[in-house]
């Protein structure tokens, strides 16, 4: 793979704000991209006619979209249905708003057996100066192309990677807050320049100061993550150290215990796919072939003039390594969209590019800008998602040009990684805009043109999620504090106070005095 190039940035990505990172080529910063600013709307420029494939010309108004799932036990068409449904829902709402028939589906073909490639064709109607287009959605299903590693290998891999994983979780929180604050300031400045009057949108964005407690809550949760780092590391290492010998106990009832089966499933089936993709050259090559085949079918069978990859978690590793694979450089890809990408996790686990680092896969390094000079890469990450743990920072030996943006999913380490497709304001709206202009600037999209409206929507979502996060803490502390306090009282009083059991009995007795308690 080519090594790092000079510090000259590729012209196509001059519009992306970047900052230097010691030892790496660049890291993209989201806040200075045009999509965060109000700009004059112009229809997309005519695109060059694509080349012919199999004797038939490609259609520049047909956009092929490939879903690339992450590690796990996804069934055939599972990702295809789960990811296409939000896109159809958003398109339906947009069509109704603009006076078009509600249903955007032209045709759909899929099988739950995995015997055929799934396809969904969506109609994008012409509006104003924008031409009609067709989106053709499919998936690169590779879950069944992986053989799970042994339990011992998977446990050893988790034990070795646990410190790096937990270290990554503690990163990226403040970055997202700062980027969003900068975006709000830029939008307010643009509003002031366009219309000095006190507009409703301007008043709503200015009112954000009343929601400053969300930043405090975010900082509190980040602090807890830092405090939990060492105990989680010690406890996790201890459990993994004891786990494998415990599974060797020759007692069937113990070996078949539900908790052990669940741990087996996580280690070998879910997390176990990650070392296969990273460390097993044969299986990793087979996975890359599945993605390449899906891209090829969109060109040869569907005549798609543009190709977009949407990759989640470990699917970002599959996409990155496929795009750099010399065997598939002829497979044209115009745009890569990664959500909750696991590429950074792979780099951390392998100490990619670090002096004295452990064994690493050469597939994780290379110059993607040189290999794919026209590729546009948009990365979306939630600040509590442990896989990306912040924006993409390319390690030594890796050259990328990427627009990396933060979003607010659920403000939860447990939920953030799997809820991107539930985030209409932060993810789905920008996704439609990227898909609408696969080889151009998303600023020229026909979808959701008003930059101020998009900012207001995102801020409203952030407020809703902040309130829900606060309610979670109230519910947890409201249940935990009485238990802790009564336990302490029981211990101090030497058993004179009944403790949590007495508290529960008292609450039950009081509830029994309420009218209608029998029905409840």
Coordinates of N, CA, C and O in Angstrom, one line a residue, residues 3-4 21-25 164 320 343-366 393-399:
X3 N 2.5 4.7 1.0 CA 2.7 5.4 2.2 C 2.1 6.8 2.3 O 1.5 7.2 1.3
X4 N 2.2 7.5 3.4 CA 1.7 8.8 3.5 C 2.3 9.8 2.4 O 3.4 9.7 2.0
X21 N -2.8 16.5 13.2 CA -2.6 15.6 14.4 C -1.2 15.0 14.3 O -0.8 14.5 13.3
X22 N -0.5 15.1 15.4 CA 0.9 14.6 15.4 C 1.0 13.2 14.9 O 0.2 12.3 15.5
X23 N 1.8 12.9 14.0 CA 2.0 11.5 13.5 C 1.0 11.1 12.5 O 1.1 9.9 12.1
X24 N 0.1 11.9 12.1 CA -0.9 11.4 11.1 C -1.1 12.5 10.1 O -0.6 13.6 10.2
X25 N -1.7 12.1 9.0 CA -1.8 13.0 7.8 C -2.8 14.1 8.1 O -2.6 15.3 8.0
X164 N -7.9 -0.8 25.4 CA -8.0 0.2 24.4 C -9.4 0.6 24.1 O -9.7 1.7 23.8
X320 N -13.5 0.1 4.0 CA -12.2 0.7 3.9 C -11.2 -0.2 3.2 O -10.5 0.2 2.3
X343 N -13.7 1.3 12.4 CA -12.3 1.4 11.8 C -11.3 1.9 12.9 O -10.2 1.4 13.0
X344 N -11.7 3.0 13.6 CA -10.9 3.5 14.7 C -10.6 2.5 15.7 O -9.5 2.4 16.3
X345 N -11.6 1.6 16.0 CA -11.4 0.6 17.0 C -10.4 -0.4 16.5 O -9.6 -0.9 17.3
X346 N -10.5 -0.8 15.2 CA -9.5 -1.7 14.6 C -8.1 -1.1 14.7 O -7.1 -1.8 15.0
X347 N -8.0 0.2 14.4 CA -6.6 0.8 14.5 C -6.1 0.8 16.0 O -4.9 0.5 16.2
X348 N -7.0 1.0 16.9 CA -6.6 1.0 18.3 C -6.2 -0.4 18.8 O -5.2 -0.6 19.5
X349 N -7.0 -1.4 18.4 CA -6.7 -2.8 18.8 C -5.4 -3.3 18.2 O -4.7 -4.1 18.8
X350 N -5.0 -2.7 17.0 CA -3.8 -3.2 16.4 C -2.6 -2.3 16.6 O -1.5 -2.5 16.0
X351 N -2.8 -1.2 17.3 CA -1.7 -0.2 17.5 C -1.2 0.2 16.1 O 0.0 0.3 15.9
X352 N -2.1 0.4 15.2 CA -1.7 0.7 13.8 C -0.7 1.9 13.8 O -1.1 3.0 14.2
X353 N 0.4 1.7 13.2 CA 1.3 2.8 12.9 C 2.2 3.2 14.1 O 3.0 4.1 14.0
X354 N 1.9 2.6 15.3 CA 2.7 3.1 16.5 C 4.0 2.3 16.6 O 4.0 1.1 16.4
X355 N 5.1 3.0 16.9 CA 6.4 2.2 17.1 C 6.2 1.2 18.2 O 5.7 1.5 19.3
X356 N 6.7 0.0 17.9 CA 6.6 -1.1 18.9 C 5.3 -1.7 19.0 O 5.1 -2.5 20.0
X357 N 4.3 -1.3 18.2 CA 3.0 -1.9 18.3 C 3.0 -3.3 18.0 O 3.9 -3.9 17.3
X358 N 1.9 -4.0 18.3 CA 1.7 -5.4 18.1 C 1.5 -5.7 16.6 O 1.5 -4.8 15.8
X359 N 1.2 -7.0 16.3 CA 0.9 -7.4 14.9 C -0.3 -6.6 14.4 O -1.3 -6.3 15.1
X360 N -0.2 -6.1 13.2 CA -1.3 -5.4 12.6 C -1.5 -5.8 11.2 O -0.7 -6.4 10.5
X361 N -2.7 -5.6 10.7 CA -3.1 -5.9 9.3 C -2.7 -4.8 8.4 O -3.0 -3.6 8.6
X362 N -1.9 -5.2 7.3 CA -1.6 -4.2 6.3 C -2.8 -3.6 5.6 O -2.7 -2.5 5.0
X363 N -3.9 -4.3 5.7 CA -5.1 -3.9 5.0 C -5.7 -2.6 5.7 O -6.5 -1.9 5.1
X364 N -5.3 -2.4 6.9 CA -5.8 -1.2 7.7 C -5.0 0.0 7.4 O -5.3 1.1 8.0
X365 N -4.0 0.0 6.6 CA -3.2 1.1 6.2 C -3.2 1.4 4.8 O -3.6 0.5 4.0
X366 N -2.8 2.6 4.4 CA -2.8 2.9 3.0 C -3.3 4.4 2.7 O -3.8 5.0 3.6
X393 N -9.4 10.0 13.4 CA -8.0 10.5 13.4 C -7.2 9.4 12.7 O -7.0 8.3 13.3
X394 N -6.6 9.7 11.6 CA -5.9 8.8 10.8 C -4.5 8.5 11.5 O -3.8 9.5 11.8
X395 N -4.2 7.3 11.8 CA -2.9 7.0 12.4 C -1.8 7.0 11.3 O -2.0 7.2 10.1
X396 N -0.5 7.0 11.7 CA 0.6 7.0 10.8 C 0.4 5.8 9.8 O 0.1 4.7 10.2
X397 N 0.7 6.1 8.5 CA 0.5 5.1 7.5 C -0.8 5.1 6.8 O -1.1 4.3 6.0
X398 N -1.7 6.0 7.3 CA -3.1 6.1 6.7 C -3.3 7.5 6.3 O -3.1 8.4 7.0
X399 N -3.8 7.6 5.0 CA -4.1 8.9 4.5 C -5.6 8.9 4.1 O -6.0 8.1 3.2

